[in-house]
Coordinates of C-alpha atoms in Angstrom, one line a residue:
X1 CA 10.2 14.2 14.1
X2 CA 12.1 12.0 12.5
X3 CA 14.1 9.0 14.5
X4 CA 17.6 9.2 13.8
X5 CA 20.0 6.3 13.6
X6 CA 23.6 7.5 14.5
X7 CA 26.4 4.8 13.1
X8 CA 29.7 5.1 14.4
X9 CA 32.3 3.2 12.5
X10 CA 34.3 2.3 16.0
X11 CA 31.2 0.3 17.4
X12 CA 31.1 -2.6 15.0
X13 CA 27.5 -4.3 14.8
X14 CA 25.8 -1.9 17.4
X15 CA 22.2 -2.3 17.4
X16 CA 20.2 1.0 17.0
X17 CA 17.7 1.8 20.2
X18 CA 15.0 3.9 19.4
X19 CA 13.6 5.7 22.1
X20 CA 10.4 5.0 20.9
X21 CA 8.6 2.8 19.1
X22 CA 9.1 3.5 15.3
X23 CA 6.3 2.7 12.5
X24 CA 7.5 1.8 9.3
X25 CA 5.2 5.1 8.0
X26 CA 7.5 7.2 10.0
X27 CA 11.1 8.7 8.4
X28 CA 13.9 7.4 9.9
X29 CA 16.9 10.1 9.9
X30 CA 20.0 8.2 8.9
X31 CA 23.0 9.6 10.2
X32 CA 27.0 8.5 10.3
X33 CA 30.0 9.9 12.9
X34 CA 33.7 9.5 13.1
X35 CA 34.7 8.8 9.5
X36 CA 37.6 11.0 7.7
X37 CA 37.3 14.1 6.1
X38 CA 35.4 13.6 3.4
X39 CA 35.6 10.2 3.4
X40 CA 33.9 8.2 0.3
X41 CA 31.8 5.5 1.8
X42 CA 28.8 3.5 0.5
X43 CA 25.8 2.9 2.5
X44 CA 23.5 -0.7 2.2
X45 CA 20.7 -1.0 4.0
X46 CA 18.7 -4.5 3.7
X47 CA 15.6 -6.0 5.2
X48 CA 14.7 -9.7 5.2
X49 CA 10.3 -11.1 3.9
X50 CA 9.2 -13.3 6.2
X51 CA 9.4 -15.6 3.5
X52 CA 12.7 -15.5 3.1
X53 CA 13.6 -13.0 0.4
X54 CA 16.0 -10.1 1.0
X55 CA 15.6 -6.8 -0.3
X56 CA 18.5 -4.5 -0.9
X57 CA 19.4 -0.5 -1.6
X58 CA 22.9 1.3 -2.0
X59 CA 24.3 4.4 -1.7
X60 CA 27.1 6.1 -2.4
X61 CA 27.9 9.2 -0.5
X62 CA 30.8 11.6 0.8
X63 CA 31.6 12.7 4.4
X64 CA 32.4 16.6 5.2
X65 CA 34.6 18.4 6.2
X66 CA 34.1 16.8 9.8
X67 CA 34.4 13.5 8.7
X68 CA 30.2 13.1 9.6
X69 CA 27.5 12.5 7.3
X70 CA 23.7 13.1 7.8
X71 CA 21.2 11.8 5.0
X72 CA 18.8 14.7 5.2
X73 CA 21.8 17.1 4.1
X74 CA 24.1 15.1 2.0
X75 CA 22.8 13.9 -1.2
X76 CA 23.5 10.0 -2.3
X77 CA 26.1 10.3 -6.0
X78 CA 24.6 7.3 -7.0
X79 CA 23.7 3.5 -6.2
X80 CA 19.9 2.4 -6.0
X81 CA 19.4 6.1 -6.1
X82 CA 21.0 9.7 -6.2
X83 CA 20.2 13.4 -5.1
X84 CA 19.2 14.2 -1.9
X85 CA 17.0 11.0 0.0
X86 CA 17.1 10.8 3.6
X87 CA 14.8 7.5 3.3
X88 CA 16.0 6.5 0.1
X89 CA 17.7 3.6 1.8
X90 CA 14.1 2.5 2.8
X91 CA 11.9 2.9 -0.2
X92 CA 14.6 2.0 -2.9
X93 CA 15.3 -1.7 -2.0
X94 CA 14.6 -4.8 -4.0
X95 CA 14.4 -8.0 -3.7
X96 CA 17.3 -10.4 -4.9
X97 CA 14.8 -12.8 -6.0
X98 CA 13.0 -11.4 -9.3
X99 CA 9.6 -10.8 -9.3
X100 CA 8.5 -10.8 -5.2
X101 CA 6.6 -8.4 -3.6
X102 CA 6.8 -7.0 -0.2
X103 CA 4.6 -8.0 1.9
X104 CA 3.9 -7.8 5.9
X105 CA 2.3 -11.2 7.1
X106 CA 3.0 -10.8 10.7
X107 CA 2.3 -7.2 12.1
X108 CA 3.2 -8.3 15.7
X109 CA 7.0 -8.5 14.5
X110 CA 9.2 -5.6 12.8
X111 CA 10.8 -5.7 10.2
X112 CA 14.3 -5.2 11.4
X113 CA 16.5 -3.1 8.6
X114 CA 19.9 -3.8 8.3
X115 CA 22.6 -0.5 7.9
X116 CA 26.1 -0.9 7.1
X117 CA 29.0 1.4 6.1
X118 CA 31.2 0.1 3.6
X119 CA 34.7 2.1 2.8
X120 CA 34.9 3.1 -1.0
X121 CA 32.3 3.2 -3.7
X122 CA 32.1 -0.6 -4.0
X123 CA 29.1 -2.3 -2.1
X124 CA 30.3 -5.9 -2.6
X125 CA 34.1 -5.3 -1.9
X126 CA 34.1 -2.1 0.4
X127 CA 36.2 -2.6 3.9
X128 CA 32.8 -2.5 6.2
X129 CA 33.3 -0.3 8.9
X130 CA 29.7 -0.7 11.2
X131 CA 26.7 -1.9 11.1
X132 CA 23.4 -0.8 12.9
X133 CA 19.9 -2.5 13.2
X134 CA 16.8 -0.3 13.1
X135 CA 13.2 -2.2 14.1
X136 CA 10.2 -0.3 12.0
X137 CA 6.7 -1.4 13.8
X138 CA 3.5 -1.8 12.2
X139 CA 1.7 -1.7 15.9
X140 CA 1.7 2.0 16.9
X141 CA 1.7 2.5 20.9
X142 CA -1.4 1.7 22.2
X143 CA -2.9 0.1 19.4
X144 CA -5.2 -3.1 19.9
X145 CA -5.2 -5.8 17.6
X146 CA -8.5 -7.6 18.2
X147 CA -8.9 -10.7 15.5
X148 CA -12.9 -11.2 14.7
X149 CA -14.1 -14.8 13.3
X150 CA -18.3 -13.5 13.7
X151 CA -20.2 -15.6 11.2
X152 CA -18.7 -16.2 8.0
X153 CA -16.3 -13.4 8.7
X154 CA -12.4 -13.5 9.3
X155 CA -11.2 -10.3 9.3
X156 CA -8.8 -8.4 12.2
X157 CA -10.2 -5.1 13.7
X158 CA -7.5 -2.6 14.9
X159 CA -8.7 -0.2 17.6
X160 CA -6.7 2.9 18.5
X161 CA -5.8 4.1 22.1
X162 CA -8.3 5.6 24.0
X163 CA -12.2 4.4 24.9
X164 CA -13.5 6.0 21.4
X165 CA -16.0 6.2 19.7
X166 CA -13.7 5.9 16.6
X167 CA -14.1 6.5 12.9
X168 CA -14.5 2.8 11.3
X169 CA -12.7 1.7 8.4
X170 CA -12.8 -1.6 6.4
X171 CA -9.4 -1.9 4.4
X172 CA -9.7 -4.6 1.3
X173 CA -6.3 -5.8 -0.7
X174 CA -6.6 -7.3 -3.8
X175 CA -6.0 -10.5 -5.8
X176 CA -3.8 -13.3 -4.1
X177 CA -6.4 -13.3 -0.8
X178 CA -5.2 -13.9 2.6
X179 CA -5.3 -11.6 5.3
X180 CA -3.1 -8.1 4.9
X181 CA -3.4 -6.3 8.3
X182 CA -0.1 -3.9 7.7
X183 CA -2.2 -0.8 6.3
X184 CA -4.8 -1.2 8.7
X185 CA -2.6 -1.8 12.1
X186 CA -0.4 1.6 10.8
X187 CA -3.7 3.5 9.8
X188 CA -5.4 3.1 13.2
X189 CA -2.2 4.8 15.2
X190 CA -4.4 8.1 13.5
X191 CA -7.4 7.5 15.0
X192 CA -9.7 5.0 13.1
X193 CA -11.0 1.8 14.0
X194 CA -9.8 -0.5 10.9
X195 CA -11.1 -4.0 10.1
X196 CA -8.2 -6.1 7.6
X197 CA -11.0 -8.2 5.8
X198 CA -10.0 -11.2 4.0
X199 CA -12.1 -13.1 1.4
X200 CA -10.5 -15.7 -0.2
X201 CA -7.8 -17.5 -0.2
X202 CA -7.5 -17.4 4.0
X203 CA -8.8 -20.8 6.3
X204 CA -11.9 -22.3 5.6
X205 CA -12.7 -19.4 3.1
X206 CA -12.9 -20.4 -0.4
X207 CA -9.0 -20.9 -1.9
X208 CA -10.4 -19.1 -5.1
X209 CA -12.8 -17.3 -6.6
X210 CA -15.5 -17.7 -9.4
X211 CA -18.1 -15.6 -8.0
X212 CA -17.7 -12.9 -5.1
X213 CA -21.2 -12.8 -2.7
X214 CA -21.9 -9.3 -1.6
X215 CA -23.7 -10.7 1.5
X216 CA -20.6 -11.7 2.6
X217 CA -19.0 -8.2 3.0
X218 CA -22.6 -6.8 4.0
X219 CA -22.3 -9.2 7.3
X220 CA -18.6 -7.3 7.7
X221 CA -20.1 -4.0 7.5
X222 CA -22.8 -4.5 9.6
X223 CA -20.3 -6.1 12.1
X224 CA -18.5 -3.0 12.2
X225 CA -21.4 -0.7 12.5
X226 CA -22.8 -2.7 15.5
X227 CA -19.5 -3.2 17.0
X228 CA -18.2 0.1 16.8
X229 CA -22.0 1.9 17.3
X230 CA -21.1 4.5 14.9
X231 CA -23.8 7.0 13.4
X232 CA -24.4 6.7 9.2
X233 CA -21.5 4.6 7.8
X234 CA -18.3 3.5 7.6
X235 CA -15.4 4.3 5.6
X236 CA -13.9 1.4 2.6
X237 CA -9.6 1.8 2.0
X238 CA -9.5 -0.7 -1.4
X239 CA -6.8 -1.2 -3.6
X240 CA -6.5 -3.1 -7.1
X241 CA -9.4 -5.6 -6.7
X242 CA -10.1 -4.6 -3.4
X243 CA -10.9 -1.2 -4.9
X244 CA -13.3 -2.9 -7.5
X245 CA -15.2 -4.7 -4.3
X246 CA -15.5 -1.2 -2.7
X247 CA -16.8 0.5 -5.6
X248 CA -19.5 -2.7 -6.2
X249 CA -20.0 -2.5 -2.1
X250 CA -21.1 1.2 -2.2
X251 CA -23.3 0.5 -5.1
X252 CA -24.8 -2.3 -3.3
X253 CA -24.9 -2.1 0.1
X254 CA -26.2 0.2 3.1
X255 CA -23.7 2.1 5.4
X256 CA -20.9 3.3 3.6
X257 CA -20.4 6.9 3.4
X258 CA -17.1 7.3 2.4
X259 CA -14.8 5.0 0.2
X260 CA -11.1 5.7 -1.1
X261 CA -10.3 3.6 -4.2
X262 CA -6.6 3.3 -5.1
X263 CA -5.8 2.1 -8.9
X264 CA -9.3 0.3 -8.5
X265 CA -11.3 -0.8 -11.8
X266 CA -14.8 0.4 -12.4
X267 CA -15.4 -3.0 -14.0
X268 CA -15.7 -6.1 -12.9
X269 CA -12.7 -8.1 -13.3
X270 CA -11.9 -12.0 -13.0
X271 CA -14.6 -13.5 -11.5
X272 CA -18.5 -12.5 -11.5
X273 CA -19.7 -10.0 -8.4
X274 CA -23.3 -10.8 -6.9
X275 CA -26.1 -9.4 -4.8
X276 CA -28.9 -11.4 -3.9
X277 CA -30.7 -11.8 -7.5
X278 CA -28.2 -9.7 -9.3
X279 CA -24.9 -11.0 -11.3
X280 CA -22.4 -8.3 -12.5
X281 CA -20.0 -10.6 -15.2
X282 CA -16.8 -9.9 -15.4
X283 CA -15.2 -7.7 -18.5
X284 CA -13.5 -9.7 -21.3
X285 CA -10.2 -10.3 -21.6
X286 CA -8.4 -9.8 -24.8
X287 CA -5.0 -11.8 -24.7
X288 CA -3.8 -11.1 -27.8
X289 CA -3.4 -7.5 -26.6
X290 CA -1.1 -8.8 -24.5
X291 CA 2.5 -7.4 -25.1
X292 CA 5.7 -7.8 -23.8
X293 CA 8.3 -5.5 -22.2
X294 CA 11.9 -5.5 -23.1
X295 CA 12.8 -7.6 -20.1
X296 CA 10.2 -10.2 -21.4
X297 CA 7.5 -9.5 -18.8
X298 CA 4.0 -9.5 -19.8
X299 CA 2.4 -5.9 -20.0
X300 CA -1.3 -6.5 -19.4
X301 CA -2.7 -2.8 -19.7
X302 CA -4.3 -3.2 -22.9
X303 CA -5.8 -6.9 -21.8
X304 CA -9.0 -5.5 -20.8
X305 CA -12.1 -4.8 -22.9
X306 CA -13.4 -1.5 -22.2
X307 CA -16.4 -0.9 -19.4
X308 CA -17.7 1.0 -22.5
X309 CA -18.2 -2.2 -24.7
X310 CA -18.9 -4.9 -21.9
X311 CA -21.2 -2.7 -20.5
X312 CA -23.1 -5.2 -18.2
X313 CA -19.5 -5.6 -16.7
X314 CA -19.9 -1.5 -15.3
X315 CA -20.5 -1.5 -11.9
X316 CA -22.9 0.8 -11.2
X317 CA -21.7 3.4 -9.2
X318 CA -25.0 6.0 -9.7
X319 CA -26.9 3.8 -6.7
X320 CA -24.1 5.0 -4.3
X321 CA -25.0 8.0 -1.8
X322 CA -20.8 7.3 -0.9
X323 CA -18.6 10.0 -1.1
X324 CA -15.6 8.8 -3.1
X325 CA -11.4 9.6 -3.5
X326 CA -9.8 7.8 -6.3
X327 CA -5.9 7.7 -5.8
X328 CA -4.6 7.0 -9.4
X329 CA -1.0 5.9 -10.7
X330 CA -0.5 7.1 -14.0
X331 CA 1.8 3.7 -14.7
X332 CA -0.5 1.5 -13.4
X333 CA 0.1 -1.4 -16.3
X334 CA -2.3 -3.8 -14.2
X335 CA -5.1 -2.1 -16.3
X336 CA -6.4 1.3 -16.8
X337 CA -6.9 2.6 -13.7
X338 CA -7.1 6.8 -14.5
X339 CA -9.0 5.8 -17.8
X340 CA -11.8 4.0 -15.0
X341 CA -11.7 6.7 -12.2
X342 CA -12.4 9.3 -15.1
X343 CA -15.4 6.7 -15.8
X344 CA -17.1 6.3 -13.0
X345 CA -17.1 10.5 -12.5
X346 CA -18.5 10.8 -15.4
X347 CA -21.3 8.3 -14.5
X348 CA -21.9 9.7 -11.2
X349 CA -22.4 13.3 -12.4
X350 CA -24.6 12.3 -15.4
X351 CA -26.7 10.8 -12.3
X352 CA -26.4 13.8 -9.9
X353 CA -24.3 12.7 -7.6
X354 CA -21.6 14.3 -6.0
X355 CA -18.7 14.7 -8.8
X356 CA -15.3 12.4 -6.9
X357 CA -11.9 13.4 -6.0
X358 CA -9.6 12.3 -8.3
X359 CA -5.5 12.6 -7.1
X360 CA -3.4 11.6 -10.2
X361 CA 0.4 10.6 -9.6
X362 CA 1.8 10.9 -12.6
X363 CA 5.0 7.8 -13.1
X364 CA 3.1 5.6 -10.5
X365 CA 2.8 2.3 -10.3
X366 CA 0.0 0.1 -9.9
X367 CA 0.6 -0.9 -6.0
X368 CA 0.4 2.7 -3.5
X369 CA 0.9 1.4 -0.7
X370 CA 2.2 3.2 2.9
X371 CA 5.2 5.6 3.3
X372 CA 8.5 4.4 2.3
X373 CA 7.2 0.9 0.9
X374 CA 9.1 -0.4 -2.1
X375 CA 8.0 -0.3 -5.5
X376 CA 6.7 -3.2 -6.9
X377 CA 7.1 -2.9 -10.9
X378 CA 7.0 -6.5 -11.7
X379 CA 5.5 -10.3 -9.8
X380 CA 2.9 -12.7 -10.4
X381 CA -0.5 -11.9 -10.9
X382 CA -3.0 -14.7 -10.2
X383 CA -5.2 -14.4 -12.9
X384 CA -2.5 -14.0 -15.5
X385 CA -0.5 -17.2 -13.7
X386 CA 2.9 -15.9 -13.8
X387 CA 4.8 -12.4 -13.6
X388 CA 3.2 -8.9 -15.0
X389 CA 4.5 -5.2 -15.2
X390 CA 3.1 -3.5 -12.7
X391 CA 4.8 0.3 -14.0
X392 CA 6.1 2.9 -11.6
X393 CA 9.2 4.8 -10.9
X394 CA 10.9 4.4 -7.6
X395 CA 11.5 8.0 -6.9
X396 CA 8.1 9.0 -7.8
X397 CA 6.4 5.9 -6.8
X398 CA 7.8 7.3 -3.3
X399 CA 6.8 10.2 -3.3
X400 CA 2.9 9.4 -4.8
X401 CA 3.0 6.9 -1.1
X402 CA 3.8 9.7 1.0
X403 CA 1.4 12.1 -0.5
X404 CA -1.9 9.2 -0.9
X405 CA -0.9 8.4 2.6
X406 CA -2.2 11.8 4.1
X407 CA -4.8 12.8 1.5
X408 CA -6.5 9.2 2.5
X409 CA -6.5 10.3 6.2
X410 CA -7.1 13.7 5.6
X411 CA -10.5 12.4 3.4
X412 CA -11.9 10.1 6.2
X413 CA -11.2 12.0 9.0
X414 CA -13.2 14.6 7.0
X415 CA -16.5 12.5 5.7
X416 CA -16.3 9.5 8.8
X417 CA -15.6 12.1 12.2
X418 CA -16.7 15.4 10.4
X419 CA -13.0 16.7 11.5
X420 CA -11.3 18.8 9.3
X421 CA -7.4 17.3 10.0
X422 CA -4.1 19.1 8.5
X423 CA -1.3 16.3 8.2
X424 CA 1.9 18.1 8.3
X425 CA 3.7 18.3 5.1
X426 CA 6.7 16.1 6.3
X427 CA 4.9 13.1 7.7

């Protein structure tokens, strides 16, 4: 059930207690007493990165008859959003700096959103009439966050409540490096043991990246296996080049047996990928297919050579026994992500393997990340050294996140614990 969040205009800056902990993949119900009849107010809701940029949504709505008004059965008449969103406040903000991405560094700490009521249709000059704070979590009750530094390894293991044994996950992010523990701290609250790995770009690992070692993640996944004494294999969550690395890892390496790739590539990208005595170069890039947007951002989509033409750039899915789900945003301008997933299918079946999954979201972006996350449609890419399109629509950018989010659980709980799981339409 959703956690509602009553504002009262006569209790100025009350702070909203939940009765229990709230994950940020939870809806929060959004909900506003003691206005007049049919009052027109507008409703801002704003969150603060931890490094420092705020991100902002608006909404401009109309009490009833009773002077109350409750998101899930009011629709917004414009602002960052209209028709009927009872989390649109959440998903729809953006960042008042251009071209930043939100991002959770520290999992221990909430983000704390910020809900006011402003009088009128004007969000910058509307009388405000309360304010409410709402904490979203990414530790789920019971949760333990154990970090591992075993060998050349830095990585974070989440483990969920209970003595186990769990369903093991390895969750890889993509370029930019560091260690992202906000997808795996929310997914183990379902039941799986999830280890954050980073790979660059985090301590005394390398700060960048010419050449990615295999052996490296091999020592993660045989960490996990040990750790977790679970039977065949373990489960890979990768997104953007983290989905690249899961594809090359279950066409390399032992014990995976089940991988979900969102918007990965199906050729090597950036920087060459290597396995003892074997170097997979990376596809060429093209820069004068480089074009522009209207808003003078770079669009990158065509950048990439095909996997068809470079074809020593192809990672070679056919050696993998893994069962795979690609999770594809039909806007993805970071490259061609539907094009690749189609790909690799093909390449599998011509080998006799097990024809993929492949979920297709059609006006999403490039990033799918957790329920109710922001769209990010345009910030700096690494490789590219300054800001790309990313593509997406907000609306339907929210709603791809919502659906990934329990096809992705519903996949591993399937292929990891042998459970068939039914997530509940309304998450």
């Amino acid at each position: 059930m959703p956690q509602c969040c009553h504002i009262h205009p006569s209790l100025f800056a009350r702070v909203s207690k939940a009765v229990r902990l709230i994950c940020w993949d939870q809806p929060v119900r959004i909900a506003v007493c003691g206005l007049v009849s049919e009052q027109p107010v507008t409703l801002q809701a704003s969150l603060r990165y931890e490094k420092g940029a705020l991100f902002r949504a608006h909404a401009r709505y109309r009490a009833d008859a009773g002077g109350e008004l409750d998101l899930e059965r009011v629709p917004a008449l414009g602002g960052s959003f209209a028709r009927l969103e009872p989390v649109g406040l959440i998903w729809a903000v953006e960042p008042d700096k251009p071209y930043w991405r939100l991002l959770k560094r520290d999992v221990q700490m909430p983000f704390v959103v910020e809900l006011e009521v402003l009088d009128g249709y004007e969000p910058d000059g509307g009388l405000l009439l309360a304010r409410a704070l709402h904490e979203l979590h990414f530790m789920p009750s019971g949760v333990r966050r154990v970090p591992v530094r075993e060998g050349r390894v830095w990585a974070t293991l989440f483990l969920p409540p209970g003595p186990g044994p769990y369903p093991g996950i390895m969750d890889l992010f993509g370029l930019g490096g560091g260690l992202l523990e906000y997808r795996a701290s929310l997914l183990a609250g379902k039941g799986f043991a999830v280890m954050a790995l980073a790979y660059y770009n985090h301590d005394d690992l390398p700060q960048s990246v010419d050449t990615l070692h295999l052996e490296y993640f091999e020592e993660a996944v045989n960490y996990l296996l040990i750790t977790l004494r679970l039977g065949p294999g373990i489960g890979l969550l990768g997104i953007s080049k983290g989905g690249e690395l899961s594809l090359a890892m279950s066409s390399f390496l032992k014990g995976i047996t089940a991988a979900v790739i969102i918007n990965g590539s199906v050729a090597v990208v950036g920087a060459n990928i290597r396995y003892k005595d074997e170097t997979l170069p990376p596809v060429t890039v093209m820069r004068d297919r480089v074009k522009m947007t209207k808003d003078g951002i770079k669009d990158v989509v065509e950048a990439l050579k095909s996997p068809l033409e470079d074809g020593k750039s192809f990672i070679p899915v056919e050696r993998s026994n893994t069962t795979f789900l690609f999770l594809v945003g039909q806007d993805d301008h970071n490259w061609k992500s539907e094009f690749y997933a189609n790909e690799a299918s093909k390449r599998l079946q011509a080998h006799g393997k097990e024809k993929p999954q492949i979920i297709c979201y059609p006006e999403a972006g490039h990033y799918i990340e957790p329920p109710y996350w922001p769209l990010c449609r345009a910030a700096h890419h690494v490789l590219v050294g300054g800001p790309i399109f990313y593509g997406g629509e907000p609306r339907a950018h929210a709603m791809a996140q919502l659906d990934a989010w329990k096809r992705l659980q519903i996949f591993f709980h399937k292929h990891l614990d042998g459970v068939e799981v039914t997530i509940p339409t309304k998450l």
